[in-house]
Amino acid sequence: MPVCAFCPATANITGEHIWPAWLSKLLPKTRYRNERVDGEAKSTWTTSKLDQTANVVCKRCNETWMSELEGQAKSLLADVIINGKQTTFGYDDLKFLAAYAFEKSIIANYQTLSILQEPISTRAQRERFRISLELPSDICIWVSSFQGHARYSGRSNPRYAKSTTGPAPLDDLDIYTHTYVVGQLVFQVLAYRFNSIFNRALKIELPKQAEVWSQACQQIWPLETETITWPAKYLGRRTVEPFVDRWFGKIPVTLVRGPLIL
């Protein structure tokens, strides 16, 4: 039986909007092209509004704290998403942006899980997030900006590397990244999990982003500064795909008890 992504509820699992419901009301009436890629299979369809949902949360979560989160997002981000308004985000704004990105990453992660797979985040992390919007300390989140060939576009791209090869215990490590583009706003979350419960107490230090990306992509978690000016340089339609996949392959990972290479 499906369990809510954020609480123990198993009843009244409802559809959480991948693209904010409030955004659809602000966008002009047109036809939106949707695309889903599953391995080598790709399907496309058109809709009159951005209304894709994922059945991974319960009705209570959806209509209480998650609804409040979207209300804050609308107030802070509507002009940013639609018009690319230049904005200075302060300390509290950055914490909110990180929380919003993390919530979207959990929804995307749950969408892709098979029955036998576990989510990257732990139940305790998701419960703490539901109660207080507390973020795990060992994930990384960045914000960027996007200008594509379509004025209004979005993408939700989870990438899930199962049991990445490497010397023990790194052969037990999963790496997960989620890139979320909504209008001109981009979030990217990088997280990890050891599969074996015997390794769950181990911590790794995730790598810093390459300098080539730092001109366009600013880290918002862990917080490195109290303010940022958005946007920096834009990601375009030719650079967004490499950006989505930038954490796969051999990346340097430092185990807390000693440096190793993944």
PDB file of C-alpha atoms in Angstrom:
ATOM      1  CA  MET A   1       0.000   0.000   0.000  1.00  0.00           C
ATOM      2  CA  PRO A   2       1.434   3.437  -0.933  1.00  0.00           C
ATOM      3  CA  VAL A   3       2.721   5.538   1.955  1.00  0.00           C
ATOM      4  CA  CYS A   4       2.823   9.322   1.924  1.00  0.00           C
ATOM      5  CA  ALA A   5       6.292  10.671   1.099  1.00  0.00           C
ATOM      6  CA  PHE A   6       6.262  12.910   4.180  1.00  0.00           C
ATOM      7  CA  CYS A   7       4.203  11.151   6.860  1.00  0.00           C
ATOM      8  CA  PRO A   8       3.119   7.597   7.780  1.00  0.00           C
ATOM      9  CA  ALA A   9      -0.351   7.962   6.202  1.00  0.00           C
ATOM     10  CA  THR A  10      -1.415   5.248   3.772  1.00  0.00           C
ATOM     11  CA  ALA A  11      -4.949   6.494   3.053  1.00  0.00           C
ATOM     12  CA  ASN A  12      -6.097   9.351   0.804  1.00  0.00           C
ATOM     13  CA  ILE A  13      -2.933   9.456  -1.322  1.00  0.00           C
ATOM     14  CA  THR A  14      -3.525  12.351  -3.716  1.00  0.00           C
ATOM     15  CA  GLY A  15      -1.898  14.009  -6.689  1.00  0.00           C
ATOM     16  CA  GLU A  16       0.704  16.653  -5.890  1.00  0.00           C
ATOM     17  CA  HIS A  17       1.256  19.095  -8.756  1.00  0.00           C
ATOM     18  CA  ILE A  18       4.689  18.816 -10.328  1.00  0.00           C
ATOM     19  CA  TRP A  19       4.263  22.349 -11.667  1.00  0.00           C
ATOM     20  CA  PRO A  20       2.583  24.679  -9.150  1.00  0.00           C
ATOM     21  CA  ALA A  21      -1.188  24.933  -9.603  1.00  0.00           C
ATOM     22  CA  TRP A  22      -0.994  28.683  -8.989  1.00  0.00           C
ATOM     23  CA  LEU A  23       1.416  29.041 -11.903  1.00  0.00           C
ATOM     24  CA  SER A  24      -1.062  27.573 -14.395  1.00  0.00           C
ATOM     25  CA  LYS A  25      -3.553  30.285 -13.432  1.00  0.00           C
ATOM     26  CA  LEU A  26      -1.016  33.029 -14.180  1.00  0.00           C
ATOM     27  CA  LEU A  27       0.228  31.697 -17.518  1.00  0.00           C
ATOM     28  CA  PRO A  28      -1.565  32.548 -20.790  1.00  0.00           C
ATOM     29  CA  LYS A  29      -3.967  30.036 -22.283  1.00  0.00           C
ATOM     30  CA  THR A  30      -2.096  28.016 -24.893  1.00  0.00           C
ATOM     31  CA  ARG A  31      -1.112  24.424 -25.683  1.00  0.00           C
ATOM     32  CA  TYR A  32       1.784  22.971 -23.682  1.00  0.00           C
ATOM     33  CA  ARG A  33       3.908  20.158 -25.069  1.00  0.00           C
ATOM     34  CA  ASN A  34       4.676  17.472 -22.498  1.00  0.00           C
ATOM     35  CA  GLU A  35       7.414  14.875 -22.789  1.00  0.00           C
ATOM     36  CA  ARG A  36       8.225  11.865 -20.622  1.00  0.00           C
ATOM     37  CA  VAL A  37      11.430   9.866 -21.051  1.00  0.00           C
ATOM     38  CA  ASP A  38      11.709   6.400 -19.499  1.00  0.00           C
ATOM     39  CA  GLY A  39      14.995   4.828 -20.512  1.00  0.00           C
ATOM     40  CA  GLU A  40      14.972   4.805 -24.308  1.00  0.00           C
ATOM     41  CA  ALA A  41      11.185   5.177 -24.509  1.00  0.00           C
ATOM     42  CA  LYS A  42       9.803   8.669 -25.016  1.00  0.00           C
ATOM     43  CA  SER A  43       6.178   9.797 -25.082  1.00  0.00           C
ATOM     44  CA  THR A  44       4.798  13.250 -25.893  1.00  0.00           C
ATOM     45  CA  TRP A  45       1.389  14.861 -25.535  1.00  0.00           C
ATOM     46  CA  THR A  46      -0.168  18.312 -25.324  1.00  0.00           C
ATOM     47  CA  THR A  47      -2.333  19.882 -22.631  1.00  0.00           C
ATOM     48  CA  SER A  48      -4.108  23.208 -22.205  1.00  0.00           C
ATOM     49  CA  LYS A  49      -2.375  23.835 -18.881  1.00  0.00           C
ATOM     50  CA  LEU A  50       0.514  22.579 -16.750  1.00  0.00           C
ATOM     51  CA  ASP A  51      -1.384  20.037 -14.691  1.00  0.00           C
ATOM     52  CA  GLN A  52       0.854  16.991 -14.245  1.00  0.00           C
ATOM     53  CA  THR A  53       0.573  15.408 -10.806  1.00  0.00           C
ATOM     54  CA  ALA A  54       2.322  12.669  -8.844  1.00  0.00           C
ATOM     55  CA  ASN A  55       0.333  10.459  -6.472  1.00  0.00           C
ATOM     56  CA  VAL A  56       2.882  10.339  -3.665  1.00  0.00           C
ATOM     57  CA  VAL A  57       1.484  12.466  -0.811  1.00  0.00           C
ATOM     58  CA  CYS A  58      -1.561  12.252   1.436  1.00  0.00           C
ATOM     59  CA  LYS A  59      -4.488  14.658   1.332  1.00  0.00           C
ATOM     60  CA  ARG A  60      -3.633  16.134   4.738  1.00  0.00           C
ATOM     61  CA  CYS A  61      -0.029  16.989   3.818  1.00  0.00           C
ATOM     62  CA  ASN A  62      -1.133  18.297   0.440  1.00  0.00           C
ATOM     63  CA  GLU A  63      -3.735  20.646   1.897  1.00  0.00           C
ATOM     64  CA  THR A  64      -1.825  21.917   4.954  1.00  0.00           C
ATOM     65  CA  TRP A  65       1.910  22.603   5.110  1.00  0.00           C
ATOM     66  CA  MET A  66       2.518  21.863   1.403  1.00  0.00           C
ATOM     67  CA  SER A  67      -0.222  24.307   0.452  1.00  0.00           C
ATOM     68  CA  GLU A  68       1.384  26.926   2.707  1.00  0.00           C
ATOM     69  CA  LEU A  69       4.738  26.266   1.030  1.00  0.00           C
ATOM     70  CA  GLU A  70       3.208  26.937  -2.385  1.00  0.00           C
ATOM     71  CA  GLY A  71       1.598  30.118  -1.066  1.00  0.00           C
ATOM     72  CA  GLN A  72       5.014  31.401  -0.018  1.00  0.00           C
ATOM     73  CA  ALA A  73       6.486  30.318  -3.352  1.00  0.00           C
ATOM     74  CA  LYS A  74       3.856  32.261  -5.278  1.00  0.00           C
ATOM     75  CA  SER A  75       4.539  35.418  -3.296  1.00  0.00           C
ATOM     76  CA  LEU A  76       8.317  35.169  -3.673  1.00  0.00           C
ATOM     77  CA  LEU A  77       8.766  33.570  -7.082  1.00  0.00           C
ATOM     78  CA  ALA A  78       5.880  34.350  -9.439  1.00  0.00           C
ATOM     79  CA  ASP A  79       7.593  37.338 -11.104  1.00  0.00           C
ATOM     80  CA  VAL A  80      10.932  35.519 -11.053  1.00  0.00           C
ATOM     81  CA  ILE A  81       9.554  32.426 -12.799  1.00  0.00           C
ATOM     82  CA  ILE A  82       7.430  34.191 -15.394  1.00  0.00           C
ATOM     83  CA  ASN A  83       9.364  37.375 -16.137  1.00  0.00           C
ATOM     84  CA  GLY A  84      12.874  36.616 -14.898  1.00  0.00           C
ATOM     85  CA  LYS A  85      12.741  39.641 -12.597  1.00  0.00           C
ATOM     86  CA  GLN A  86      16.169  40.528 -11.198  1.00  0.00           C
ATOM     87  CA  THR A  87      15.987  39.871  -7.474  1.00  0.00           C
ATOM     88  CA  THR A  88      18.154  39.953  -4.388  1.00  0.00           C
ATOM     89  CA  PHE A  89      17.383  36.944  -2.202  1.00  0.00           C
ATOM     90  CA  GLY A  90      18.160  37.427   1.483  1.00  0.00           C
ATOM     91  CA  TYR A  91      19.040  34.833   4.099  1.00  0.00           C
ATOM     92  CA  ASP A  92      15.446  33.771   4.835  1.00  0.00           C
ATOM     93  CA  ASP A  93      14.640  33.701   1.120  1.00  0.00           C
ATOM     94  CA  LEU A  94      17.575  31.381   0.456  1.00  0.00           C
ATOM     95  CA  LYS A  95      16.498  28.999   3.211  1.00  0.00           C
ATOM     96  CA  PHE A  96      13.019  28.943   1.706  1.00  0.00           C
ATOM     97  CA  LEU A  97      14.346  28.362  -1.822  1.00  0.00           C
ATOM     98  CA  ALA A  98      16.393  25.411  -0.553  1.00  0.00           C
ATOM     99  CA  ALA A  99      13.347  23.960   1.225  1.00  0.00           C
ATOM    100  CA  TYR A 100      11.203  24.378  -1.890  1.00  0.00           C
ATOM    101  CA  ALA A 101      13.819  22.668  -4.055  1.00  0.00           C
ATOM    102  CA  PHE A 102      14.169  19.800  -1.563  1.00  0.00           C
ATOM    103  CA  GLU A 103      10.407  19.232  -1.503  1.00  0.00           C
ATOM    104  CA  LYS A 104      10.298  19.050  -5.311  1.00  0.00           C
ATOM    105  CA  SER A 105      13.238  16.620  -5.309  1.00  0.00           C
ATOM    106  CA  ILE A 106      11.444  14.269  -2.914  1.00  0.00           C
ATOM    107  CA  ILE A 107       8.317  14.271  -5.101  1.00  0.00           C
ATOM    108  CA  ALA A 108      10.429  13.501  -8.168  1.00  0.00           C
ATOM    109  CA  ASN A 109      12.373  10.770  -6.356  1.00  0.00           C
ATOM    110  CA  TYR A 110       9.165   9.054  -5.222  1.00  0.00           C
ATOM    111  CA  GLN A 111       7.786   9.188  -8.770  1.00  0.00           C
ATOM    112  CA  THR A 112      10.636   7.075 -10.095  1.00  0.00           C
ATOM    113  CA  LEU A 113      10.866   4.413  -7.381  1.00  0.00           C
ATOM    114  CA  SER A 114       9.983   0.809  -8.057  1.00  0.00           C
ATOM    115  CA  ILE A 115       8.317  -1.262  -5.341  1.00  0.00           C
ATOM    116  CA  LEU A 116      11.681  -2.615  -4.166  1.00  0.00           C
ATOM    117  CA  GLN A 117      13.537   0.695  -4.153  1.00  0.00           C
ATOM    118  CA  GLU A 118      13.966   3.034  -1.222  1.00  0.00           C
ATOM    119  CA  PRO A 119      14.000   6.814  -1.498  1.00  0.00           C
ATOM    120  CA  ILE A 120      17.326   8.593  -1.166  1.00  0.00           C
ATOM    121  CA  SER A 121      16.179  10.577   1.859  1.00  0.00           C
ATOM    122  CA  THR A 122      15.402   8.773   5.110  1.00  0.00           C
ATOM    123  CA  ARG A 123      11.976   8.661   6.737  1.00  0.00           C
ATOM    124  CA  ALA A 124      13.368  10.676   9.668  1.00  0.00           C
ATOM    125  CA  GLN A 125      14.647  13.392   7.310  1.00  0.00           C
ATOM    126  CA  ARG A 126      11.290  13.671   5.556  1.00  0.00           C
ATOM    127  CA  GLU A 127       9.377  13.740   8.854  1.00  0.00           C
ATOM    128  CA  ARG A 128      11.610  16.528  10.202  1.00  0.00           C
ATOM    129  CA  PHE A 129      11.140  18.426   6.974  1.00  0.00           C
ATOM    130  CA  ARG A 130       7.351  18.119   7.192  1.00  0.00           C
ATOM    131  CA  ILE A 131       7.334  19.436  10.764  1.00  0.00           C
ATOM    132  CA  SER A 132       9.889  22.240  10.553  1.00  0.00           C
ATOM    133  CA  LEU A 133      11.260  22.420   6.961  1.00  0.00           C
ATOM    134  CA  GLU A 134      14.597  21.279   8.394  1.00  0.00           C
ATOM    135  CA  LEU A 135      16.968  20.231   5.617  1.00  0.00           C
ATOM    136  CA  PRO A 136      19.542  17.430   5.767  1.00  0.00           C
ATOM    137  CA  SER A 137      22.989  18.903   6.339  1.00  0.00           C
ATOM    138  CA  ASP A 138      24.739  16.635   3.840  1.00  0.00           C
ATOM    139  CA  ILE A 139      22.932  17.511   0.612  1.00  0.00           C
ATOM    140  CA  CYS A 140      23.799  20.282  -1.842  1.00  0.00           C
ATOM    141  CA  ILE A 141      21.351  22.608  -3.592  1.00  0.00           C
ATOM    142  CA  TRP A 142      21.989  25.200  -6.303  1.00  0.00           C
ATOM    143  CA  VAL A 143      19.852  27.835  -7.990  1.00  0.00           C
ATOM    144  CA  SER A 144      20.291  29.067 -11.551  1.00  0.00           C
ATOM    145  CA  SER A 145      18.310  30.647 -14.378  1.00  0.00           C
ATOM    146  CA  PHE A 146      17.166  29.355 -17.753  1.00  0.00           C
ATOM    147  CA  GLN A 147      16.316  30.852 -21.107  1.00  0.00           C
ATOM    148  CA  GLY A 148      15.139  28.336 -23.670  1.00  0.00           C
ATOM    149  CA  HIS A 149      13.497  28.547 -27.081  1.00  0.00           C
ATOM    150  CA  ALA A 150      10.034  28.530 -25.450  1.00  0.00           C
ATOM    151  CA  ARG A 151       9.070  31.445 -23.239  1.00  0.00           C
ATOM    152  CA  TYR A 152       7.293  29.202 -20.736  1.00  0.00           C
ATOM    153  CA  SER A 153       8.742  25.781 -20.110  1.00  0.00           C
ATOM    154  CA  GLY A 154       9.542  23.366 -17.343  1.00  0.00           C
ATOM    155  CA  ARG A 155      11.375  20.153 -16.700  1.00  0.00           C
ATOM    156  CA  SER A 156      11.745  17.768 -13.802  1.00  0.00           C
ATOM    157  CA  ASN A 157      14.758  15.503 -14.311  1.00  0.00           C
ATOM    158  CA  PRO A 158      15.653  13.018 -11.583  1.00  0.00           C
ATOM    159  CA  ARG A 159      18.844  11.038 -12.045  1.00  0.00           C
ATOM    160  CA  TYR A 160      19.328   7.962  -9.889  1.00  0.00           C
ATOM    161  CA  ALA A 161      22.628   6.063  -9.967  1.00  0.00           C
ATOM    162  CA  LYS A 162      22.183   2.680  -8.295  1.00  0.00           C
ATOM    163  CA  SER A 163      25.130   1.201  -6.401  1.00  0.00           C
ATOM    164  CA  THR A 164      27.830   3.317  -7.975  1.00  0.00           C
ATOM    165  CA  THR A 165      31.036   1.334  -8.428  1.00  0.00           C
ATOM    166  CA  GLY A 166      33.980   2.049  -6.166  1.00  0.00           C
ATOM    167  CA  PRO A 167      36.027   0.504  -3.348  1.00  0.00           C
ATOM    168  CA  ALA A 168      34.081  -0.572  -0.248  1.00  0.00           C
ATOM    169  CA  PRO A 169      32.084   0.996   1.249  1.00  0.00           C
ATOM    170  CA  LEU A 170      31.554   3.281  -1.765  1.00  0.00           C
ATOM    171  CA  ASP A 171      30.304   0.326  -3.812  1.00  0.00           C
ATOM    172  CA  ASP A 172      27.228   0.547  -1.577  1.00  0.00           C
ATOM    173  CA  LEU A 173      26.588   4.212  -2.391  1.00  0.00           C
ATOM    174  CA  ASP A 174      23.662   5.677  -4.345  1.00  0.00           C
ATOM    175  CA  ILE A 175      23.911   9.157  -5.870  1.00  0.00           C
ATOM    176  CA  TYR A 176      20.738  11.083  -6.706  1.00  0.00           C
ATOM    177  CA  THR A 177      20.278  14.418  -8.404  1.00  0.00           C
ATOM    178  CA  HIS A 178      17.150  16.311  -9.364  1.00  0.00           C
ATOM    179  CA  THR A 179      17.057  19.271 -11.726  1.00  0.00           C
ATOM    180  CA  TYR A 180      13.861  21.302 -11.684  1.00  0.00           C
ATOM    181  CA  VAL A 181      13.239  24.039 -14.237  1.00  0.00           C
ATOM    182  CA  VAL A 182      10.099  26.139 -13.954  1.00  0.00           C
ATOM    183  CA  GLY A 183       9.934  29.120 -16.290  1.00  0.00           C
ATOM    184  CA  GLN A 184      13.218  30.982 -15.853  1.00  0.00           C
ATOM    185  CA  LEU A 185      14.061  29.472 -12.455  1.00  0.00           C
ATOM    186  CA  VAL A 186      16.294  26.418 -11.994  1.00  0.00           C
ATOM    187  CA  PHE A 187      16.966  24.284  -8.916  1.00  0.00           C
ATOM    188  CA  GLN A 188      19.345  21.346  -8.646  1.00  0.00           C
ATOM    189  CA  VAL A 189      19.619  19.004  -5.653  1.00  0.00           C
ATOM    190  CA  LEU A 190      22.464  16.522  -5.092  1.00  0.00           C
ATOM    191  CA  ALA A 191      22.063  13.814  -2.433  1.00  0.00           C
ATOM    192  CA  TYR A 192      23.324  10.339  -1.570  1.00  0.00           C
ATOM    193  CA  ARG A 193      22.492   7.254   0.465  1.00  0.00           C
ATOM    194  CA  PHE A 194      24.277   4.079   1.500  1.00  0.00           C
ATOM    195  CA  ASN A 195      22.100   1.038   0.836  1.00  0.00           C
ATOM    196  CA  SER A 196      23.246  -1.143   3.709  1.00  0.00           C
ATOM    197  CA  ILE A 197      22.023  -0.167   7.180  1.00  0.00           C
ATOM    198  CA  PHE A 198      25.526  -0.984   8.407  1.00  0.00           C
ATOM    199  CA  ASN A 199      26.901   1.902   6.339  1.00  0.00           C
ATOM    200  CA  ARG A 200      24.143   4.439   7.018  1.00  0.00           C
ATOM    201  CA  ALA A 201      26.152   6.110   9.769  1.00  0.00           C
ATOM    202  CA  LEU A 202      28.923   6.908   7.283  1.00  0.00           C
ATOM    203  CA  LYS A 203      29.055  10.382   5.829  1.00  0.00           C
ATOM    204  CA  ILE A 204      30.678  11.661   2.686  1.00  0.00           C
ATOM    205  CA  GLU A 205      31.635  15.127   1.569  1.00  0.00           C
ATOM    206  CA  LEU A 206      30.067  15.955  -1.775  1.00  0.00           C
ATOM    207  CA  PRO A 207      32.273  17.751  -4.323  1.00  0.00           C
ATOM    208  CA  LYS A 208      32.200  21.430  -5.185  1.00  0.00           C
ATOM    209  CA  GLN A 209      30.807  22.307  -8.583  1.00  0.00           C
ATOM    210  CA  ALA A 210      33.248  22.903 -11.402  1.00  0.00           C
ATOM    211  CA  GLU A 211      34.270  26.499 -11.980  1.00  0.00           C
ATOM    212  CA  VAL A 212      32.656  26.479 -15.425  1.00  0.00           C
ATOM    213  CA  TRP A 213      29.227  26.213 -13.765  1.00  0.00           C
ATOM    214  CA  SER A 214      29.817  28.673 -10.946  1.00  0.00           C
ATOM    215  CA  GLN A 215      29.232  31.661 -13.207  1.00  0.00           C
ATOM    216  CA  ALA A 216      25.610  30.655 -13.740  1.00  0.00           C
ATOM    217  CA  CYS A 217      24.807  28.472 -10.746  1.00  0.00           C
ATOM    218  CA  GLN A 218      24.868  29.626  -7.113  1.00  0.00           C
ATOM    219  CA  GLN A 219      24.855  27.317  -4.080  1.00  0.00           C
ATOM    220  CA  ILE A 220      22.004  27.921  -1.633  1.00  0.00           C
ATOM    221  CA  TRP A 221      22.498  24.861   0.591  1.00  0.00           C
ATOM    222  CA  PRO A 222      24.545  24.557   2.663  1.00  0.00           C
ATOM    223  CA  LEU A 223      24.339  28.336   2.819  1.00  0.00           C
ATOM    224  CA  GLU A 224      27.591  29.996   1.805  1.00  0.00           C
ATOM    225  CA  THR A 225      26.354  33.593   1.789  1.00  0.00           C
ATOM    226  CA  GLU A 226      23.493  35.591   3.298  1.00  0.00           C
ATOM    227  CA  THR A 227      22.399  37.177   0.005  1.00  0.00           C
ATOM    228  CA  ILE A 228      22.590  36.437  -3.709  1.00  0.00           C
ATOM    229  CA  THR A 229      21.569  38.417  -6.766  1.00  0.00           C
ATOM    230  CA  TRP A 230      19.508  36.434  -9.266  1.00  0.00           C
ATOM    231  CA  PRO A 231      19.886  35.842 -12.144  1.00  0.00           C
ATOM    232  CA  ALA A 232      23.552  35.298 -12.799  1.00  0.00           C
ATOM    233  CA  LYS A 233      24.458  34.040 -16.283  1.00  0.00           C
ATOM    234  CA  TYR A 234      21.765  31.940 -17.940  1.00  0.00           C
ATOM    235  CA  LEU A 235      21.632  28.282 -18.821  1.00  0.00           C
ATOM    236  CA  GLY A 236      20.415  27.877 -22.399  1.00  0.00           C
ATOM    237  CA  ARG A 237      18.864  24.985 -24.298  1.00  0.00           C
ATOM    238  CA  ARG A 238      22.330  23.720 -25.298  1.00  0.00           C
ATOM    239  CA  THR A 239      23.796  23.871 -21.795  1.00  0.00           C
ATOM    240  CA  VAL A 240      20.867  22.614 -19.708  1.00  0.00           C
ATOM    241  CA  GLU A 241      21.324  18.949 -20.711  1.00  0.00           C
ATOM    242  CA  PRO A 242      25.014  18.855 -19.680  1.00  0.00           C
ATOM    243  CA  PHE A 243      23.959  20.632 -16.495  1.00  0.00           C
ATOM    244  CA  VAL A 244      21.341  17.960 -15.718  1.00  0.00           C
ATOM    245  CA  ASP A 245      23.926  15.185 -16.120  1.00  0.00           C
ATOM    246  CA  ARG A 246      26.946  16.934 -14.640  1.00  0.00           C
ATOM    247  CA  TRP A 247      27.236  14.706 -11.536  1.00  0.00           C
ATOM    248  CA  PHE A 248      27.502  11.355 -13.284  1.00  0.00           C
ATOM    249  CA  GLY A 249      30.652   9.499 -14.124  1.00  0.00           C
ATOM    250  CA  LYS A 250      33.607   9.547 -11.758  1.00  0.00           C
ATOM    251  CA  ILE A 251      33.271  12.404  -9.319  1.00  0.00           C
ATOM    252  CA  PRO A 252      35.496  13.027  -6.273  1.00  0.00           C
ATOM    253  CA  VAL A 253      33.828  11.979  -3.036  1.00  0.00           C
ATOM    254  CA  THR A 254      35.501  12.259   0.359  1.00  0.00           C
ATOM    255  CA  LEU A 255      34.535   9.743   3.028  1.00  0.00           C
ATOM    256  CA  VAL A 256      34.522  11.323   6.468  1.00  0.00           C
ATOM    257  CA  ARG A 257      37.031   8.757   7.765  1.00  0.00           C
ATOM    258  CA  GLY A 258      39.418   9.308   4.830  1.00  0.00           C
ATOM    259  CA  PRO A 259      39.580  10.553   1.197  1.00  0.00           C
ATOM    260  CA  LEU A 260      38.471   8.153  -1.520  1.00  0.00           C
ATOM    261  CA  ILE A 261      37.542   8.597  -5.166  1.00  0.00           C
ATOM    262  CA  LEU A 262      34.187   7.533  -6.581  1.00  0.00           C
TER     263      LEU A 262
END
